[in-house]
Amino acid sequence: MTGSDDAFVRRFRSQRRLEAESLPIDAGPALLPGVDEVRLPGVEEVVVRAICLTLVAAEATEIDRGLLDRLIEEYRPPFSFMERRFIEEGTDDWVSIVNLGWRFETALPLFWAAGLVETLARPEGQTEPFELLMAFVPWRREELLARAALRPAAELLDAADLHFCYDEAFRAARREGRTPPEGLHRGVVMERRRGFSWLVEGGGDWDAVVARR
């Protein structure tokens, strides 16, 4: 099976699942690369990106700053330019603060991709921040990285494609003036897609990913 065949089969499965959930879409978003084509970031890059997102969300939602400082010292997260500016300077822009608080949802699929969260449930409700913090807080940085292992590319692409199709179902409903899909949380779907976009595009500049949405 070629990489392109792999991508078509994956999309077929995603569309069939959406149909079973009464969420039909037409062509859907652009196909993802096949297993033999995708260039995923390394597991360490995935873990530290998930930690960056979680700590930014923790700051936005005013989780104890003393704890936050301790975690930054322990994990030495490579924040993006915009993230570091927020952590160091804060912001008075309430919309930005609310948006950054959603990064818990962006981090979840990356922790899952790195094998530090066991399951990635259907995106029906928001993540409990404390549970997400427990994906890494109990371990020192070196211990955490030793525990992490990137899931197989096929499994990651399956999850990414499904979430891209969920996102397309919301977009299609908006374009066509229909009721948004029931049973899915729009904000959670959007943030998970953002995380998966970064993952399947090989990692890199996080601020560039955010700027597209």
One Martini backbone bead per residue (centre of mass of N, CA, C, O) as a GRO file, in nm:
protein
  213
    1MET     BB    1   0.094   0.037   0.025
    2THR     BB    2   0.068   0.352  -0.026
    3GLY     BB    3   0.053   0.660   0.102
    4SER     BB    4  -0.204   0.747  -0.056
    5ASP     BB    5  -0.374   0.502   0.012
    6ASP     BB    6  -0.366   0.540   0.317
    7ALA     BB    7  -0.519   0.815   0.318
    8PHE     BB    8  -0.784   0.717   0.187
    9VAL     BB    9  -0.858   0.502   0.393
   10ARG     BB   10  -0.869   0.690   0.635
   11ARG     BB   11  -1.093   0.875   0.529
   12PHE     BB   12  -1.307   0.661   0.500
   13ARG     BB   13  -1.324   0.593   0.802
   14SER     BB   14  -1.399   0.874   0.901
   15GLN     BB   15  -1.662   0.904   0.737
   16ARG     BB   16  -1.806   0.657   0.850
   17ARG     BB   17  -1.811   0.756   1.139
   18LEU     BB   18  -1.971   1.016   1.093
   19GLU     BB   19  -2.219   0.876   0.981
   20ALA     BB   20  -2.277   0.706   1.241
   21GLU     BB   21  -2.297   1.007   1.396
   22SER     BB   22  -2.454   1.211   1.212
   23LEU     BB   23  -2.176   1.352   1.042
   24PRO     BB   24  -2.179   1.455   0.755
   25ILE     BB   25  -1.952   1.483   0.479
   26ASP     BB   26  -1.784   1.543   0.221
   27ALA     BB   27  -1.465   1.565   0.140
   28GLY     BB   28  -1.317   1.745   0.319
   29PRO     BB   29  -1.022   1.775   0.408
   30ALA     BB   30  -0.720   1.747   0.356
   31LEU     BB   31  -0.505   1.516   0.316
   32LEU     BB   32  -0.297   1.328   0.471
   33PRO     BB   33  -0.036   1.177   0.514
   34GLY     BB   34   0.124   0.904   0.499
   35VAL     BB   35   0.314   0.691   0.671
   36ASP     BB   36   0.563   0.725   0.454
   37GLU     BB   37   0.546   1.061   0.465
   38VAL     BB   38   0.553   1.136   0.741
   39ARG     BB   39   0.692   1.396   0.976
   40LEU     BB   40   0.763   1.353   1.287
   41PRO     BB   41   0.827   1.436   1.581
   42GLY     BB   42   0.985   1.392   1.849
   43VAL     BB   43   0.913   1.296   2.162
   44GLU     BB   44   1.038   1.537   2.312
   45GLU     BB   45   0.894   1.759   2.153
   46VAL     BB   46   0.610   1.673   2.232
   47VAL     BB   47   0.631   1.694   2.537
   48VAL     BB   48   0.725   1.996   2.561
   49ARG     BB   49   0.482   2.112   2.414
   50ALA     BB   50   0.269   2.014   2.614
   51ILE     BB   51   0.387   2.165   2.855
   52CYS     BB   52   0.366   2.448   2.748
   53LEU     BB   53   0.058   2.450   2.715
   54THR     BB   54  -0.012   2.389   3.011
   55LEU     BB   55   0.132   2.635   3.143
   56VAL     BB   56  -0.019   2.852   2.995
   57ALA     BB   57  -0.298   2.768   3.096
   58ALA     BB   58  -0.231   2.798   3.396
   59GLU     BB   59  -0.180   3.101   3.384
   60ALA     BB   60  -0.459   3.187   3.261
   61THR     BB   61  -0.614   3.027   3.518
   62GLU     BB   62  -0.454   3.079   3.792
   63ILE     BB   63  -0.253   2.894   3.878
   64ASP     BB   64  -0.023   2.857   4.088
   65ARG     BB   65   0.273   3.034   4.060
   66GLY     BB   66   0.466   2.865   4.225
   67LEU     BB   67   0.420   2.605   4.067
   68LEU     BB   68   0.494   2.714   3.791
   69ASP     BB   69   0.788   2.787   3.854
   70ARG     BB   70   0.875   2.500   3.929
   71LEU     BB   71   0.810   2.371   3.651
   72ILE     BB   72   0.995   2.546   3.482
   73GLU     BB   73   1.255   2.460   3.624
   74GLU     BB   74   1.232   2.152   3.568
   75TYR     BB   75   1.145   2.150   3.237
   76ARG     BB   76   1.241   2.373   3.047
   77PRO     BB   77   1.049   2.517   2.852
   78PRO     BB   78   1.017   2.593   2.496
   79PHE     BB   79   0.893   2.859   2.441
   80SER     BB   80   0.747   3.061   2.262
   81PHE     BB   81   0.744   3.384   2.203
   82MET     BB   82   0.447   3.435   2.296
   83GLU     BB   83   0.454   3.267   2.553
   84ARG     BB   84   0.686   3.408   2.701
   85ARG     BB   85   0.554   3.684   2.712
   86PHE     BB   86   0.318   3.594   2.886
   87ILE     BB   87   0.471   3.474   3.128
   88GLU     BB   88   0.646   3.747   3.186
   89GLU     BB   89   0.402   3.987   3.124
   90GLY     BB   90   0.141   3.935   3.027
   91THR     BB   91  -0.216   4.041   3.007
   92ASP     BB   92  -0.518   4.253   2.934
   93ASP     BB   93  -0.635   4.049   2.733
   94TRP     BB   94  -0.909   3.862   2.764
   95VAL     BB   95  -0.915   3.697   2.504
   96SER     BB   96  -0.631   3.579   2.530
   97ILE     BB   97  -0.672   3.438   2.799
   98VAL     BB   98  -0.895   3.249   2.710
   99ASN     BB   99  -0.743   3.111   2.478
  100LEU     BB  100  -0.507   3.003   2.658
  101GLY     BB  101  -0.691   2.824   2.842
  102TRP     BB  102  -0.736   2.608   2.598
  103ARG     BB  103  -0.450   2.449   2.598
  104PHE     BB  104  -0.531   2.191   2.735
  105GLU     BB  105  -0.666   2.071   2.475
  106THR     BB  106  -0.402   2.074   2.303
  107ALA     BB  107  -0.224   1.887   2.488
  108LEU     BB  108  -0.364   1.612   2.505
  109PRO     BB  109  -0.285   1.478   2.223
  110LEU     BB  110   0.022   1.490   2.293
  111PHE     BB  111   0.026   1.312   2.539
  112TRP     BB  112  -0.096   1.077   2.390
  113ALA     BB  113   0.121   1.048   2.165
  114ALA     BB  114   0.348   0.998   2.407
  115GLY     BB  115   0.203   0.796   2.627
  116LEU     BB  116   0.088   0.979   2.893
  117VAL     BB  117  -0.196   0.910   2.776
  118GLU     BB  118  -0.412   0.655   2.726
  119THR     BB  119  -0.668   0.829   2.633
  120LEU     BB  120  -0.891   0.955   2.358
  121ALA     BB  121  -1.163   1.096   2.376
  122ARG     BB  122  -1.432   1.207   2.278
  123PRO     BB  123  -1.512   1.552   2.198
  124GLU     BB  124  -1.743   1.643   2.450
  125GLY     BB  125  -1.534   1.756   2.671
  126GLN     BB  126  -1.353   1.886   2.909
  127THR     BB  127  -1.060   1.909   3.064
  128GLU     BB  128  -0.895   1.830   3.350
  129PRO     BB  129  -0.632   2.001   3.463
  130PHE     BB  130  -0.521   1.813   3.686
  131GLU     BB  131  -0.497   1.559   3.509
  132LEU     BB  132  -0.290   1.681   3.316
  133LEU     BB  133  -0.068   1.747   3.520
  134MET     BB  134  -0.036   1.435   3.601
  135ALA     BB  135   0.126   1.356   3.335
  136PHE     BB  136   0.410   1.514   3.476
  137VAL     BB  137   0.457   1.613   3.776
  138PRO     BB  138   0.567   1.339   3.926
  139TRP     BB  139   0.814   1.398   3.731
  140ARG     BB  140   1.100   1.424   3.616
  141ARG     BB  141   1.226   1.498   3.323
  142GLU     BB  142   1.388   1.235   3.269
  143GLU     BB  143   1.162   1.041   3.353
  144LEU     BB  144   0.950   1.129   3.151
  145LEU     BB  145   1.110   1.070   2.890
  146ALA     BB  146   1.145   0.764   2.955
  147ARG     BB  147   0.824   0.704   2.940
  148ALA     BB  148   0.815   0.797   2.657
  149ALA     BB  149   0.615   0.710   2.351
  150LEU     BB  150   0.552   0.704   2.036
  151ARG     BB  151   0.311   0.646   1.850
  152PRO     BB  152   0.205   0.521   1.585
  153ALA     BB  153   0.151   0.672   1.292
  154ALA     BB  154  -0.128   0.550   1.227
  155GLU     BB  155  -0.266   0.634   1.492
  156LEU     BB  156  -0.218   0.940   1.465
  157LEU     BB  157  -0.356   0.980   1.187
  158ASP     BB  158  -0.633   0.880   1.264
  159ALA     BB  159  -0.691   1.095   1.482
  160ALA     BB  160  -0.643   1.343   1.311
  161ASP     BB  161  -0.851   1.295   1.085
  162LEU     BB  162  -1.098   1.285   1.263
  163HIS     BB  163  -1.067   1.577   1.377
  164PHE     BB  164  -1.077   1.720   1.106
  165CYS     BB  165  -1.366   1.619   1.043
  166TYR     BB  166  -1.506   1.741   1.281
  167ASP     BB  167  -1.436   2.031   1.204
  168GLU     BB  168  -1.579   2.022   0.926
  169ALA     BB  169  -1.866   1.988   1.039
  170PHE     BB  170  -1.877   2.272   1.158
  171ARG     BB  171  -1.812   2.434   0.903
  172ALA     BB  172  -2.048   2.331   0.730
  173ALA     BB  173  -2.276   2.430   0.913
  174ARG     BB  174  -2.203   2.728   0.888
  175ARG     BB  175  -2.216   2.760   0.578
  176GLU     BB  176  -2.527   2.620   0.570
  177GLY     BB  177  -2.703   2.697   0.830
  178ARG     BB  178  -2.667   2.480   1.046
  179THR     BB  179  -2.670   2.284   1.296
  180PRO     BB  180  -2.464   2.197   1.509
  181PRO     BB  181  -2.309   1.948   1.626
  182GLU     BB  182  -2.390   1.696   1.830
  183GLY     BB  183  -2.181   1.589   2.108
  184LEU     BB  184  -1.980   1.823   2.052
  185HIS     BB  185  -1.694   2.025   2.122
  186ARG     BB  186  -1.582   2.290   1.963
  187GLY     BB  187  -1.331   2.379   2.127
  188VAL     BB  188  -1.197   2.100   2.144
  189VAL     BB  189  -1.171   2.043   1.844
  190MET     BB  190  -0.995   2.287   1.772
  191GLU     BB  191  -0.754   2.224   1.963
  192ARG     BB  192  -0.688   1.944   1.862
  193ARG     BB  193  -0.627   2.025   1.575
  194ARG     BB  194  -0.389   2.201   1.642
  195GLY     BB  195  -0.214   1.979   1.763
  196PHE     BB  196  -0.218   1.789   1.513
  197SER     BB  197  -0.096   1.983   1.313
  198TRP     BB  198   0.178   2.005   1.443
  199LEU     BB  199   0.246   1.704   1.434
  200VAL     BB  200   0.205   1.636   1.113
  201GLU     BB  201   0.418   1.887   1.044
  202GLY     BB  202   0.680   1.837   1.246
  203GLY     BB  203   0.644   2.083   1.406
  204GLY     BB  204   0.784   2.369   1.543
  205ASP     BB  205   0.627   2.665   1.499
  206TRP     BB  206   0.372   2.752   1.701
  207ASP     BB  207   0.283   3.042   1.614
  208ALA     BB  208   0.211   2.957   1.322
  209VAL     BB  209  -0.029   2.779   1.394
  210VAL     BB  210  -0.202   2.994   1.541
  211ALA     BB  211  -0.217   3.207   1.300
  212ARG     BB  212  -0.419   3.025   1.119
  213ARG     BB  213  -0.682   3.061   1.342
   0.00000   0.00000   0.00000
